[in-house]
Structure formats: structure tokens, C-alpha cells
PDB file of C-alpha atoms and ligand atoms in Angstrom:
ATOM      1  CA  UNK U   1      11.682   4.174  17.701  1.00  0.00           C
ATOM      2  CA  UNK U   2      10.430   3.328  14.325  1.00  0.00           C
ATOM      3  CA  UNK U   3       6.449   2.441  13.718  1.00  0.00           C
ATOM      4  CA  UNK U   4       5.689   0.873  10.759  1.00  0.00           C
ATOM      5  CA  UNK U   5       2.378  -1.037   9.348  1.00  0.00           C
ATOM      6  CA  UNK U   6       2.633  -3.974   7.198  1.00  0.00           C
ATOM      7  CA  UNK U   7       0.083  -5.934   5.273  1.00  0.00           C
ATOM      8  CA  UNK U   8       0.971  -9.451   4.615  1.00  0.00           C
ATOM      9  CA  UNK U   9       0.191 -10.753   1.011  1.00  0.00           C
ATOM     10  CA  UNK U  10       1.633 -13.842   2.229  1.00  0.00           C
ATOM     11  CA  UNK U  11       3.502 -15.455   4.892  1.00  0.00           C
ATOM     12  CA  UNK U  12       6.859 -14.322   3.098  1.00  0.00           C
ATOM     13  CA  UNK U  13       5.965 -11.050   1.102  1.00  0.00           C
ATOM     14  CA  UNK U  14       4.197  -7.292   2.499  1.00  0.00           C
ATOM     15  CA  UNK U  15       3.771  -3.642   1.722  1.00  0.00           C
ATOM     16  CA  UNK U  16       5.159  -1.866   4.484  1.00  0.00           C
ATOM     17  CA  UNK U  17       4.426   2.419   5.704  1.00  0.00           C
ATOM     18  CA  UNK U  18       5.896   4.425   7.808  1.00  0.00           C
ATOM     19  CA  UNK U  19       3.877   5.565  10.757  1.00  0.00           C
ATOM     20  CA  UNK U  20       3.809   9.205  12.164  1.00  0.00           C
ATOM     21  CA  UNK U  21       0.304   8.839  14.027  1.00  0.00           C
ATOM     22  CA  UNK U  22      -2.199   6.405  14.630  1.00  0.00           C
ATOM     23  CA  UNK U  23      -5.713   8.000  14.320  1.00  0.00           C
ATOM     24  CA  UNK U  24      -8.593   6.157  15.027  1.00  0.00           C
ATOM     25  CA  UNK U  25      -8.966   2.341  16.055  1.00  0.00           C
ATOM     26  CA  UNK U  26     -11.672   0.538  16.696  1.00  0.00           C
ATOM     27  CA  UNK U  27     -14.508  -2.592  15.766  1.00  0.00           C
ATOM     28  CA  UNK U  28     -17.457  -1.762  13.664  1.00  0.00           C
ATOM     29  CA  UNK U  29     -20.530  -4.549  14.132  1.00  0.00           C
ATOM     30  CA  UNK U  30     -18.515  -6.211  10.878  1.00  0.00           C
ATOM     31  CA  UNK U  31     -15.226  -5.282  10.782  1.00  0.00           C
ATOM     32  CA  UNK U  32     -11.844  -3.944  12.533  1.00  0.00           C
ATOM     33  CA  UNK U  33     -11.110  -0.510  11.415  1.00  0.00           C
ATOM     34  CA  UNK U  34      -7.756   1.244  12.047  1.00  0.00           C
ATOM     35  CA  UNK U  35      -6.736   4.781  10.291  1.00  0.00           C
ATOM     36  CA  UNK U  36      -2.959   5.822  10.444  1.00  0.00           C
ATOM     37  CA  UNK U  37      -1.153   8.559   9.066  1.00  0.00           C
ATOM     38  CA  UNK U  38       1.783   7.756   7.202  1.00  0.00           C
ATOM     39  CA  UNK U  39       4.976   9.684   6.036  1.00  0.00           C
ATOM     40  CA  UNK U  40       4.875   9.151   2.781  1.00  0.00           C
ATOM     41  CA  UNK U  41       1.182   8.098   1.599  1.00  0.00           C
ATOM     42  CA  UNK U  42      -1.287  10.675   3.921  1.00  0.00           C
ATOM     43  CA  UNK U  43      -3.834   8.833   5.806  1.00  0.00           C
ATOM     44  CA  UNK U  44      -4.426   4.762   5.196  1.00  0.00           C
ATOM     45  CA  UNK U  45      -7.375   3.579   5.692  1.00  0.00           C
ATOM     46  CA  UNK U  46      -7.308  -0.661   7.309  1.00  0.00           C
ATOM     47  CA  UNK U  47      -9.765  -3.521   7.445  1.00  0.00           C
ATOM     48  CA  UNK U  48      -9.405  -5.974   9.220  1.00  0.00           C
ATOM     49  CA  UNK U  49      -5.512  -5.787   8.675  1.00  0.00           C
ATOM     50  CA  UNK U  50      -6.033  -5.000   4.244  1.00  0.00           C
ATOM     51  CA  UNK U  51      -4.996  -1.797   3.447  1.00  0.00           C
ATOM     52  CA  UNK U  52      -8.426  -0.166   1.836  1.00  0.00           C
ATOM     53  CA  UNK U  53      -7.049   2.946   0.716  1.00  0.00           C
ATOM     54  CA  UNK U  54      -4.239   5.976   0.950  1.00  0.00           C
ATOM     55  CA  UNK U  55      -4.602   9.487   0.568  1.00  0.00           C
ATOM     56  CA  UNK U  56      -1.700   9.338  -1.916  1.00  0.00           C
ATOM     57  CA  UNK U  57      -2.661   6.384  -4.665  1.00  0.00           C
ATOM     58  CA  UNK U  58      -6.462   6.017  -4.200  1.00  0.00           C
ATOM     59  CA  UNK U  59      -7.184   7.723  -7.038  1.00  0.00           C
ATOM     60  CA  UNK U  60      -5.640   5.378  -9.342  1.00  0.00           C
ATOM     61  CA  UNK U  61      -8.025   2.691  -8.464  1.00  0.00           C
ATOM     62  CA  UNK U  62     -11.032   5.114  -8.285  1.00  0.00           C
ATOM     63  CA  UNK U  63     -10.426   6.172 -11.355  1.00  0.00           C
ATOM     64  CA  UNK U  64      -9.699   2.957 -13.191  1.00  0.00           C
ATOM     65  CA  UNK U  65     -12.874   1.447 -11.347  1.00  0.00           C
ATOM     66  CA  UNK U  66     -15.285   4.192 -12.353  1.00  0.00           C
ATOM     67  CA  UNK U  67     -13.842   5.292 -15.636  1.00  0.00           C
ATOM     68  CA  UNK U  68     -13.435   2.198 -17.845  1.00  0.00           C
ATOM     69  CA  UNK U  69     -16.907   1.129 -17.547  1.00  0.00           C
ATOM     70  CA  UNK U  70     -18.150   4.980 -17.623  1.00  0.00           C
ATOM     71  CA  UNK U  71     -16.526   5.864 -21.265  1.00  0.00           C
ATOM     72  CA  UNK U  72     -17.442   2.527 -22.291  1.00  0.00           C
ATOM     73  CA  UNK U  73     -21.296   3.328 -21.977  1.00  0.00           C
ATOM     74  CA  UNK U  74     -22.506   5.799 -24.242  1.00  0.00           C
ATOM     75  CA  UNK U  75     -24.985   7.311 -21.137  1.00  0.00           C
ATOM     76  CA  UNK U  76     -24.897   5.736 -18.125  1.00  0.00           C
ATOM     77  CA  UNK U  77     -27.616   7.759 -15.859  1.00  0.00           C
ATOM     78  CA  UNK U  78     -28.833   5.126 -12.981  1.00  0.00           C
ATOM     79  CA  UNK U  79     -25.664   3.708 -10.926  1.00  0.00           C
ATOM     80  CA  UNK U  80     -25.493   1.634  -8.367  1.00  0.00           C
ATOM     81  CA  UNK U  81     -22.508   0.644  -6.099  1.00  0.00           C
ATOM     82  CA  UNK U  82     -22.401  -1.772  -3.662  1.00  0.00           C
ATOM     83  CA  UNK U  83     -19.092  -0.966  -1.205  1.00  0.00           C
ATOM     84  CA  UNK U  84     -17.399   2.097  -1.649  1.00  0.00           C
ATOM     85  CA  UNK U  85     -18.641   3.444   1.604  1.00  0.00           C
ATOM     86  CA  UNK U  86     -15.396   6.090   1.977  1.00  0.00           C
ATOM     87  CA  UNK U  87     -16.912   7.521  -1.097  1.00  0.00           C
ATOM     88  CA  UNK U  88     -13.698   7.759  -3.573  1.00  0.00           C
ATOM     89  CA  UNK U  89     -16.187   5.623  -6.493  1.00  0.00           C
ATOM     90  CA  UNK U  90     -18.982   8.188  -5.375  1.00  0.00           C
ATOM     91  CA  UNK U  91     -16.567  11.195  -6.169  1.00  0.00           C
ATOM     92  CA  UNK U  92     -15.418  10.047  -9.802  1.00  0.00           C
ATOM     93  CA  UNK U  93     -18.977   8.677 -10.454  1.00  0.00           C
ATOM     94  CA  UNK U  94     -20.126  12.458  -9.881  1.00  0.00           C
ATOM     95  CA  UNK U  95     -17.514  13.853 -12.595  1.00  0.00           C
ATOM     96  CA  UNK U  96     -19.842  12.569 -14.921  1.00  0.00           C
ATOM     97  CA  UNK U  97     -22.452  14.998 -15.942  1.00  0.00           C
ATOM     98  CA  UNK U  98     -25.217  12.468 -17.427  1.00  0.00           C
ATOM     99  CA  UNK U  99     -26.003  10.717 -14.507  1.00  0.00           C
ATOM    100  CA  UNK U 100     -28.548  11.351 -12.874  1.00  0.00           C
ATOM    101  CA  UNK U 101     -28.793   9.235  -9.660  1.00  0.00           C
ATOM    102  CA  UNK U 102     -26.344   6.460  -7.687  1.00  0.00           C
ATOM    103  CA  UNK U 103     -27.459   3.934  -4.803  1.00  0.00           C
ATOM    104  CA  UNK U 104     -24.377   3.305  -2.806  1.00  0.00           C
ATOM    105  CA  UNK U 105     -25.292  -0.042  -0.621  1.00  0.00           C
ATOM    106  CA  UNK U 106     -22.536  -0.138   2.047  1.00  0.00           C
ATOM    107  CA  UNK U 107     -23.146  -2.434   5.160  1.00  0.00           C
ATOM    108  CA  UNK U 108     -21.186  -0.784   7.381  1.00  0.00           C
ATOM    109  CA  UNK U 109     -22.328   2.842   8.262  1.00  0.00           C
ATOM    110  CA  UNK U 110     -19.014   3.350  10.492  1.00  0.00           C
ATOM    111  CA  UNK U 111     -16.899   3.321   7.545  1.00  0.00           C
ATOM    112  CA  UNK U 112     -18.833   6.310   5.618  1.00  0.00           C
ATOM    113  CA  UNK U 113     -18.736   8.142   8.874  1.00  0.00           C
ATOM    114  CA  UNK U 114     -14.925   7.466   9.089  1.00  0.00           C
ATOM    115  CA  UNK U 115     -14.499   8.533   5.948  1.00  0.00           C
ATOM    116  CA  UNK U 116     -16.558  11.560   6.383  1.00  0.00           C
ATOM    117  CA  UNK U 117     -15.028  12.647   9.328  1.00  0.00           C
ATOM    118  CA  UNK U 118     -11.009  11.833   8.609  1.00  0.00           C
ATOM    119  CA  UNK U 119     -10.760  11.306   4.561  1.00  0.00           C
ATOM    120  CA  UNK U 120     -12.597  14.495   3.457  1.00  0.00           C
ATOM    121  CA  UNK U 121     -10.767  14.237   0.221  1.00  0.00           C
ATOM    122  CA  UNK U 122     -12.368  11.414  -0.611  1.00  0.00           C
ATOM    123  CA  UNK U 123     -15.601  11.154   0.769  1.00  0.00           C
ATOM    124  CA  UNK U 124     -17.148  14.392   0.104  1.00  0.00           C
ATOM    125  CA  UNK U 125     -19.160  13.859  -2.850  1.00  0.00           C
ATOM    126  CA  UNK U 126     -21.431  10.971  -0.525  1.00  0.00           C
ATOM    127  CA  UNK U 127     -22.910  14.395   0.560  1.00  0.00           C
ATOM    128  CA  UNK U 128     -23.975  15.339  -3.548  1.00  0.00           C
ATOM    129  CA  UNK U 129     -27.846  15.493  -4.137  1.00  0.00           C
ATOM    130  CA  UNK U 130     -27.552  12.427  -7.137  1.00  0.00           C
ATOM    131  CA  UNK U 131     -26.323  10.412  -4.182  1.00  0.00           C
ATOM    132  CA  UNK U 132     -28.726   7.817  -1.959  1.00  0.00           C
ATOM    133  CA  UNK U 133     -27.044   5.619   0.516  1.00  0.00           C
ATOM    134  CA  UNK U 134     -28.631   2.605   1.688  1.00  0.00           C
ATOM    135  CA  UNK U 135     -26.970   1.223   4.869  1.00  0.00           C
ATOM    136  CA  UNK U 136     -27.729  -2.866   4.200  1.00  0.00           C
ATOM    137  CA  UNK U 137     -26.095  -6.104   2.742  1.00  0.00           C
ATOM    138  CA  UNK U 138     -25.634  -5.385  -0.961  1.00  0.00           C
ATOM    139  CA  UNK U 139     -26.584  -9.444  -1.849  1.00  0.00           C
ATOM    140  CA  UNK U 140     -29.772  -9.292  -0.332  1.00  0.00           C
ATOM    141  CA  UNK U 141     -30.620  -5.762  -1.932  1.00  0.00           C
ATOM    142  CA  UNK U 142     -29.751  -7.459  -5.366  1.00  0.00           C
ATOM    143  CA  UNK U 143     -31.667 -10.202  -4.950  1.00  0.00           C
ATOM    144  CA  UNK U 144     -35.141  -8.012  -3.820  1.00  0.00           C
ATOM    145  CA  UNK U 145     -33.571  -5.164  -7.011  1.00  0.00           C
ATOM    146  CA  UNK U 146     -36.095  -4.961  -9.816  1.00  0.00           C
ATOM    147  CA  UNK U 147     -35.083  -5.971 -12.994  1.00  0.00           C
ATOM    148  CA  UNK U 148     -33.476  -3.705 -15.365  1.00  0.00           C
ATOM    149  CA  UNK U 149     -32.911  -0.691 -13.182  1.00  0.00           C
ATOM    150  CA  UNK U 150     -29.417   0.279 -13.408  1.00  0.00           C
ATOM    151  CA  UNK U 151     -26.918   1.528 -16.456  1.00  0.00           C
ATOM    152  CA  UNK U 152     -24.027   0.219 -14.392  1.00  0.00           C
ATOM    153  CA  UNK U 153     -23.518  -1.481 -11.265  1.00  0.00           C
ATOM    154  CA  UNK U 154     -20.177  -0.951  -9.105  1.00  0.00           C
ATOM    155  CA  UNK U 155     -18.761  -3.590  -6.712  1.00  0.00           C
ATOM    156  CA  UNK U 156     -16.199  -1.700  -4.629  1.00  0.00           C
ATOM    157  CA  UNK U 157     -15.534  -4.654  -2.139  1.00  0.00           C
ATOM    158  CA  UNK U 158     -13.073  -5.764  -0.171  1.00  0.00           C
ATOM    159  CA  UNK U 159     -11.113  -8.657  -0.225  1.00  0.00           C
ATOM    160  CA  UNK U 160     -13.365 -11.606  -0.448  1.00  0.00           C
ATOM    161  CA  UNK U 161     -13.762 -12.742   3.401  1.00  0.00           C
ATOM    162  CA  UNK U 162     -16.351 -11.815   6.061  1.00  0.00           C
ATOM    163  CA  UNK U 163     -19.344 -10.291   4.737  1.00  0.00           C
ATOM    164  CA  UNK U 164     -17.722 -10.175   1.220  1.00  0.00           C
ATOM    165  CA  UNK U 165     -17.440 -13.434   0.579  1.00  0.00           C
ATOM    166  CA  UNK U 166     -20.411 -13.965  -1.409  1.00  0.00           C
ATOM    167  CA  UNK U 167     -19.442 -10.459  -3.861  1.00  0.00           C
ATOM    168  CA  UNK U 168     -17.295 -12.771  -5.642  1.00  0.00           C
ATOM    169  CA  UNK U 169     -19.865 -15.347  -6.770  1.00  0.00           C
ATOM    170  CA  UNK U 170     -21.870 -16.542  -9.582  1.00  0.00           C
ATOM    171  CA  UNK U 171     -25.334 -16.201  -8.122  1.00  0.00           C
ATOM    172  CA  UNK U 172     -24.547 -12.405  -7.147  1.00  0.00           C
ATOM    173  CA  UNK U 173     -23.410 -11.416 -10.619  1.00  0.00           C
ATOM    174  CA  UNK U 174     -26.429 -13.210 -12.067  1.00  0.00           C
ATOM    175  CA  UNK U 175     -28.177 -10.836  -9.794  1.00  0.00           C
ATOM    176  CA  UNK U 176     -26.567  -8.128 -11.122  1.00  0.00           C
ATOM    177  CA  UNK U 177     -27.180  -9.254 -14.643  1.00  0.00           C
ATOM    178  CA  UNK U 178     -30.980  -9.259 -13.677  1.00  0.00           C
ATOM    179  CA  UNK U 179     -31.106  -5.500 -12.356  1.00  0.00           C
ATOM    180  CA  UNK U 180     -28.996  -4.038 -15.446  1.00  0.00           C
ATOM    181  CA  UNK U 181     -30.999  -2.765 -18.625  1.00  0.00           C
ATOM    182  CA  UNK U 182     -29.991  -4.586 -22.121  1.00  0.00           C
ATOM    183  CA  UNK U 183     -26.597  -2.512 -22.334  1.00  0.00           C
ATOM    184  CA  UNK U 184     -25.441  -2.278 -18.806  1.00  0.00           C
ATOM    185  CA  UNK U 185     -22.199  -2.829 -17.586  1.00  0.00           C
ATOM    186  CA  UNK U 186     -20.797  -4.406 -14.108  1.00  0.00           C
ATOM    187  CA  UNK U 187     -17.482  -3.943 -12.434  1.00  0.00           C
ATOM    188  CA  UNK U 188     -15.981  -5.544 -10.193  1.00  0.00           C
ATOM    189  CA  UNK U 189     -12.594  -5.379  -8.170  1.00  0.00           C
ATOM    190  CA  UNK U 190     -11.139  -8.785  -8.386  1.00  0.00           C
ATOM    191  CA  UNK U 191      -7.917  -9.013  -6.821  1.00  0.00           C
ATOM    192  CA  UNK U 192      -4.559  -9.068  -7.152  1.00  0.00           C
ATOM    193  CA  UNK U 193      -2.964 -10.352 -10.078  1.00  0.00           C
ATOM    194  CA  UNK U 194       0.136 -11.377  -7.840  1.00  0.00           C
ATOM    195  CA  UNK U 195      -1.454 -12.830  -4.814  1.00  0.00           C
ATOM    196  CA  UNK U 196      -4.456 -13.645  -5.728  1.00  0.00           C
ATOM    197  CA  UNK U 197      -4.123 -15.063  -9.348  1.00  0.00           C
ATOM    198  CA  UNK U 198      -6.893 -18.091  -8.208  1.00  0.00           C
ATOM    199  CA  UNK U 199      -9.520 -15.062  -7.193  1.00  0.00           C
ATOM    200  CA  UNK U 200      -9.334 -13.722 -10.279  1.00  0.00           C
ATOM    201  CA  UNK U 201      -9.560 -17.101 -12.536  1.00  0.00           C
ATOM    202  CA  UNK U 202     -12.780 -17.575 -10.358  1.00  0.00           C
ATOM    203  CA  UNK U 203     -13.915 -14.064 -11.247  1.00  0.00           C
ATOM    204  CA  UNK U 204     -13.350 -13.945 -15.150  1.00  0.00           C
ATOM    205  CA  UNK U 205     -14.993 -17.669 -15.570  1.00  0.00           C
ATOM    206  CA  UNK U 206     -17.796 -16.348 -13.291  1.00  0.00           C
ATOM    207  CA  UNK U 207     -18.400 -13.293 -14.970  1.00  0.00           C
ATOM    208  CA  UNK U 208     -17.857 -14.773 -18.123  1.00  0.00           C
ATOM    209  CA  UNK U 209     -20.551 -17.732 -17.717  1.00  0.00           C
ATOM    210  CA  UNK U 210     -22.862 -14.408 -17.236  1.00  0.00           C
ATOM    211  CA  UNK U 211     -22.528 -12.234 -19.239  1.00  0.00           C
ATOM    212  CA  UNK U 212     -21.726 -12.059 -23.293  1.00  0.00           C
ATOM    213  CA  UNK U 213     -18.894  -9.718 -22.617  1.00  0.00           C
ATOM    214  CA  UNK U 214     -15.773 -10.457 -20.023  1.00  0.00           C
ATOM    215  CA  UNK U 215     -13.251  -8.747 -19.676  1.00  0.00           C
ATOM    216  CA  UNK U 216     -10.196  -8.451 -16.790  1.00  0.00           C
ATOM    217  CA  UNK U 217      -7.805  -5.321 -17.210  1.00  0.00           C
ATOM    218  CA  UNK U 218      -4.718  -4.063 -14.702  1.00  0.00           C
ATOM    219  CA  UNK U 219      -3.935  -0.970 -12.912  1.00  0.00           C
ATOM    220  CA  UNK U 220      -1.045   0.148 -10.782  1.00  0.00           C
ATOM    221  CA  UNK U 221      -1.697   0.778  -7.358  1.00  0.00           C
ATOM    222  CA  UNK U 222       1.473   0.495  -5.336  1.00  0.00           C
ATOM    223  CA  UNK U 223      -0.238  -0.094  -1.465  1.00  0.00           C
ATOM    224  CA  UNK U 224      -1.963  -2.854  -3.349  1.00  0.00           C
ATOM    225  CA  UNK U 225       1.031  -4.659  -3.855  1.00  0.00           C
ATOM    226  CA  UNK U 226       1.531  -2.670  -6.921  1.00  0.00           C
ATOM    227  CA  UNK U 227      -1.146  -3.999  -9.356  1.00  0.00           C
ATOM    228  CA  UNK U 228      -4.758  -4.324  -9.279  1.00  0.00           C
ATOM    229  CA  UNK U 229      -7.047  -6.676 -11.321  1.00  0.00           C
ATOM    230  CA  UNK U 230     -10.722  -5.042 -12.219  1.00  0.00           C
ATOM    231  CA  UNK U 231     -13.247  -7.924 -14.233  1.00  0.00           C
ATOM    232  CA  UNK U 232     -16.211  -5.980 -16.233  1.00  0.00           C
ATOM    233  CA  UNK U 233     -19.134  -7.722 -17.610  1.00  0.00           C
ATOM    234  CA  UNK U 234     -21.068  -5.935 -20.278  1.00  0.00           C
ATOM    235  CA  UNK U 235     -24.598  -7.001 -22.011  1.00  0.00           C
ATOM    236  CA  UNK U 236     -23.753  -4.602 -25.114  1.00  0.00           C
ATOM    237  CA  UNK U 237     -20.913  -2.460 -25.085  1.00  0.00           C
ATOM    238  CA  UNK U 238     -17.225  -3.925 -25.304  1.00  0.00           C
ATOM    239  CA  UNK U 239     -14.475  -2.058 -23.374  1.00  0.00           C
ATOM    240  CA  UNK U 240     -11.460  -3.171 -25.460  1.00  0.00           C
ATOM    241  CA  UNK U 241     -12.982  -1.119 -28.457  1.00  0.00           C
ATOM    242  CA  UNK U 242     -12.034   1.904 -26.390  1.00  0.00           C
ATOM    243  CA  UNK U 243     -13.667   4.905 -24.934  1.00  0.00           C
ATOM    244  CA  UNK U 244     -17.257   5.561 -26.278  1.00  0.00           C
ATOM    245  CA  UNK U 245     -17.711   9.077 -25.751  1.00  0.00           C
ATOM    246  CA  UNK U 246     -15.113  11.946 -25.193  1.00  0.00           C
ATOM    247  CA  UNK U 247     -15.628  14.304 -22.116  1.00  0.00           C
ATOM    248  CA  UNK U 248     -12.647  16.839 -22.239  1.00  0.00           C
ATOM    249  CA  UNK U 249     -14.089  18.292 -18.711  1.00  0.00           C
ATOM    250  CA  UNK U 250     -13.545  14.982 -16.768  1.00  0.00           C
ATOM    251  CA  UNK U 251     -10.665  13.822 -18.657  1.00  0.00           C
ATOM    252  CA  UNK U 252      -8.642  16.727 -17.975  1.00  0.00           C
ATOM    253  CA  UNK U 253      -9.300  16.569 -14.215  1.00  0.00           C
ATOM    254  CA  UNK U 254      -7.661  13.025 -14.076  1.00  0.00           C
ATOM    255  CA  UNK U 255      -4.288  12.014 -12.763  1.00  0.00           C
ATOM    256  CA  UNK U 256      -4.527   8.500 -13.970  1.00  0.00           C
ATOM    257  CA  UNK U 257      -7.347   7.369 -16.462  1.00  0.00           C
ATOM    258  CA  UNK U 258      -6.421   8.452 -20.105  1.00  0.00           C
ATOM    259  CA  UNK U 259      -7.774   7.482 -23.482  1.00  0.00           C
ATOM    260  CA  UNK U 260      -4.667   4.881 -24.037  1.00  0.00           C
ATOM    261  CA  UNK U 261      -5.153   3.288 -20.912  1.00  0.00           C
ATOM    262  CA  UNK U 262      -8.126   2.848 -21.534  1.00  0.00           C
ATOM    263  CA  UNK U 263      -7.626   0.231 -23.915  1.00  0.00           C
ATOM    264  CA  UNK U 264      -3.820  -0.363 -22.967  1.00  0.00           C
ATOM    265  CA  UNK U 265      -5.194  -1.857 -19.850  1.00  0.00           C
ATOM    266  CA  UNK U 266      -6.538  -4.696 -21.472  1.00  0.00           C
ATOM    267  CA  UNK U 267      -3.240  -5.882 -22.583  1.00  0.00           C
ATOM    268  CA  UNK U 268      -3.162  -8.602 -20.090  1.00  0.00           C
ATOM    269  CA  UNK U 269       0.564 -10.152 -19.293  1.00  0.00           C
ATOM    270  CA  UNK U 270       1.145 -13.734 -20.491  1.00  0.00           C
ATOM    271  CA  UNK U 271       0.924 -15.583 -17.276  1.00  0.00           C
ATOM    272  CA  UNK U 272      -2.925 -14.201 -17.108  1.00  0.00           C
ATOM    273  CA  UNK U 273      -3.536 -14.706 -20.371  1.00  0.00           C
ATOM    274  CA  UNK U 274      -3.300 -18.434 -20.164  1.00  0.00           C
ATOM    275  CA  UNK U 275      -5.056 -18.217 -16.556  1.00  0.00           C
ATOM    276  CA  UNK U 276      -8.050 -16.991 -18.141  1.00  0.00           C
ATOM    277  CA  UNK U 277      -7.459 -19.281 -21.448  1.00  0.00           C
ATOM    278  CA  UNK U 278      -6.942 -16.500 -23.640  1.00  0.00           C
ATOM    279  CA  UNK U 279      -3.781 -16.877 -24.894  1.00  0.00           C
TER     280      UNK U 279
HETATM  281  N1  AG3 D   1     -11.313  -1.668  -2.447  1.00  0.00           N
HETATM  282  C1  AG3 D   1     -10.537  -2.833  -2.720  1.00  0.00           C
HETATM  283  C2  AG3 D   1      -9.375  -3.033  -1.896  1.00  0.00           C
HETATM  284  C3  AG3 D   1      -8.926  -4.409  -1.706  1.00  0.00           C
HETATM  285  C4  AG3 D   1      -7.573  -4.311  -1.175  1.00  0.00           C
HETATM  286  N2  AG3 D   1      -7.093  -5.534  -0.658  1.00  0.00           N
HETATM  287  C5  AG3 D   1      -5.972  -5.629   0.076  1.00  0.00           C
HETATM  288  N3  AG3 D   1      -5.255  -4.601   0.348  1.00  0.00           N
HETATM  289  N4  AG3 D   1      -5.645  -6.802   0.534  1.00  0.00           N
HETATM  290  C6  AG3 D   1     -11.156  -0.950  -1.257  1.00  0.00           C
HETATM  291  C7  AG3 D   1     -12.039   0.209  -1.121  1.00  0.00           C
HETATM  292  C8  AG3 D   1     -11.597   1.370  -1.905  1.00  0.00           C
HETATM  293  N5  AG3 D   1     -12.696   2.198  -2.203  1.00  0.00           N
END
């Protein structure tokens, strides 16, 4: 008999895995969690039914998440990231050598234990001395943050439902606005560009109502669906002019993130183009 897991993107359309093992299942106080292993993609990581990550492909949307906004400020030293709890932002976060500290405000404490305990690969950096974890809702931390603190804030969410919801909303990024300095950056995960074209119109008008820089650029991530949409807001610094400093010791530990992506993924396909009314 054949196990496999699917995650619907619709009623008519999924990403399906092969399963050789189930691992752990069970309910966090938030959230369903269920880790598999797979013949193909390692370990997968499941929330409530969305596929969070794969030991195979996570670390093309780590490293699009942390690395755009990372060579796009000149020296970002105070992070913050709200999500990320199996660590994977945490670990390329800490390939940068000029920061200094990161606040990683995850609500659920069962998923960096998880983590921790099954996805070594990508959690272990949550145990590096920069790193301070704060177990609590990442809008109400915002909203007590004082102003200024941060170089760049990180939203490493899932998909907007359940405790997520309000990630994806004006009010939060004006929050986040408030607690970066007069060049900091914010990014986002914002959806699928297939699926969930309407989540990332909300996004890019959100973000762009906030802050003087918006911008929405594409990765591949094939247990995503095979794309991902990432929006970044920025007080100073624009991504699209490229990378803003040049670090041959992390880019040459990279398997995705390159100079040329860099800016290539801001070429935006023409269906998104006129989404976001920038064609
Ligand atoms: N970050 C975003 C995943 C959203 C995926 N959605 C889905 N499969 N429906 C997950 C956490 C990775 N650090």
C-alpha cells in the first residue's frame, strides 16, 4: 500500500509526497502539527494541513526571505522575526556577521521544540548566543515595541488563518513601521502567486499605503506549489537597485540566493504586474 500526503491549494489542484514514515502527530494549544518523512523531500513539516517546510527545498525560501532584505541594508544589526519558530530564518539571519542580536516572537513553543528535536538541520542556530526567543503573540509585542528599535523586521508566518490572520494587515505593518529606525526594512511572506493572487494584492496595497518603498518579488519553492510571493517595505533603501554590500563568505555558502536573483526576482510576470497596477 501506497501513503501519500496532499495539500489542497484548491478543491481541484494539490502537491502531493510520498510517505515512508509518519513521525510525530499531535495538537499544540494553536495549531495541528504533523511531521512525516517523505521519499523524496526528507522530513515535512504540517500545520494544520499547509505544508510549512521540507528538508529538501526550505532553503530556497529561507534564503530568499532573509537575503533580499539583508544585502539590501547596508548594516542591519537589531532583527526581529515574528514566526519562524523551526528556526530556518534564524539560521540564514546568523550567516550574517554584522548583526548583533535577533528577537524571534513565535507563539507556539511546540513548534521550536519540534523543530529542535526532529529538524536539526534547520533549527540549530535558535540555540546561537545573538538569538532571544520570546514565546508570545507577535501583534501584541508590536504594538507594546518601542519605536525605532529594529534594522529589519521578519514575518515568517503562515498562511493567513488562525492566529495569523491579523500578520497580513494594515495596522500590524504600521506597527512595524513604528519599531523600525529611518532605514529599516520589513518582509513579509505573502502568498502564493497562483492560489492566492487576492492575498497578495491585499499585501502590496497594504504595505504600500505604509511605507515609501513596496516591493513584491518571486521565488521557486516546489512544495509551495512551486512559487512563492515575498512583499518588502523599506523606509530608505530600495531592493530593485540590487545588493548593497558584497559578502563573498555568505554568498558562497548559498544554494539559492545569488547577486542576479537578487534583482531578477523583481521581474514580476504580467498577470501580477497589472494585479498590483504596475504594468
Ligand atoms: N512559512 C510560510 C509557509 C506558508 C506555506 N503555505 C502553504 N503551504 N499553504 C512557513 C514557515 C517556514 N519557516
Amino acid at each position: 500500500m501506497e501513503l501519500w500526503f496532499t495539500e489542497k491549494y484548491s478543491s481541484g489542484w494539490g502537491i502531493s509526497l510520498k510517505i515512508t514514515r509518519g513521525v510525530y502527530s499531535g495538537r499544540s494549544r494553536y495549531q495541528k502539527i504533523d511531521i512525516l518523512e517523505t521519499l523524496d523531500f526528507g522530513k515535512i513539516l504540517i500545520i494544520d494541513g499547509a505544508t510549512m517546510l521540507t528538508e529538501k527545498d526550505e532553503f530556497a525560501y529561507h534564503e530568499m526571505l532573509i537575503h533580499v532584505p539583508f544585502f539590501t541594508h547596508p548594516n542591519p544589526k537589531r532583527i526581529l522575526i515574528i514566526g519562524g519558530g523551526d528556526g530556518g530564518a534564524v539560521r540564514e539571519i546568523c550567516r550574517h556577521s554584522c548583526v548583533e542580536s535577533i528577537d524571534l516572537v513565535e507563539i507556539d513553543k511546540q513548534v521550536i521544540e519540534l523543530c529542535q528535536k526532529y529538524f536539526p538541520s534547520v533549527a540549530y542556530a535558535l540555540k546561537d548566543e545573538k538569538v532571544n526567543i520570546l514565546i508570545e503573540d507577535g501583534i501584541e509585542y508590536l504594538k507594546n515595541c518601542p519605536e525605532g528599535r529594529y534594522d529589519v523586521i521578519i514575518v515568517d508566518s503562515t498562511d493567513p488563518i488562525g492566529p495569523a490572520v491579523g500578520l497580513f494587515q494594515k495596522e500590524f505593518y504600521e506597527s512595524c513601521f513604528n519599531a523600525l529606525k529611518s532605514d529599516g526594512i520589513l518582509n513579509v511572506q505573502s502568498g502564493s502567486p497562483y492560489f492566492q493572487e487576492e492575498l497578495i494584492e491585499k499585501v502590496f496595497y497594504a504595505m504600500q499605503e505604509v511605507f515609501p518603498i513596496a516591493r513584491t518579488y518571486l521565488a521557486g519553492t516546489p512544495t509551495y506549489g512551486g512559487m512563492w510571493s515575498f512583499t518588502l517595505g523599506s523606509k530608505l533603501h530600495d531592493p530593485i537597485k540590487g545588493a548593497q554590500r558584497r559578502d563573498e563568505e555568505v554568498l558562497n555558502n548559498l544554494k539559492y540566493y545569488n547577486e542576479g536573483i537578487h534583482t531578477g526576482a523583481f521581474q514580476l510576470p504580467n498577470y501580477l504586474l497589472k494585479r498590483l497596477g504596475l504594468d
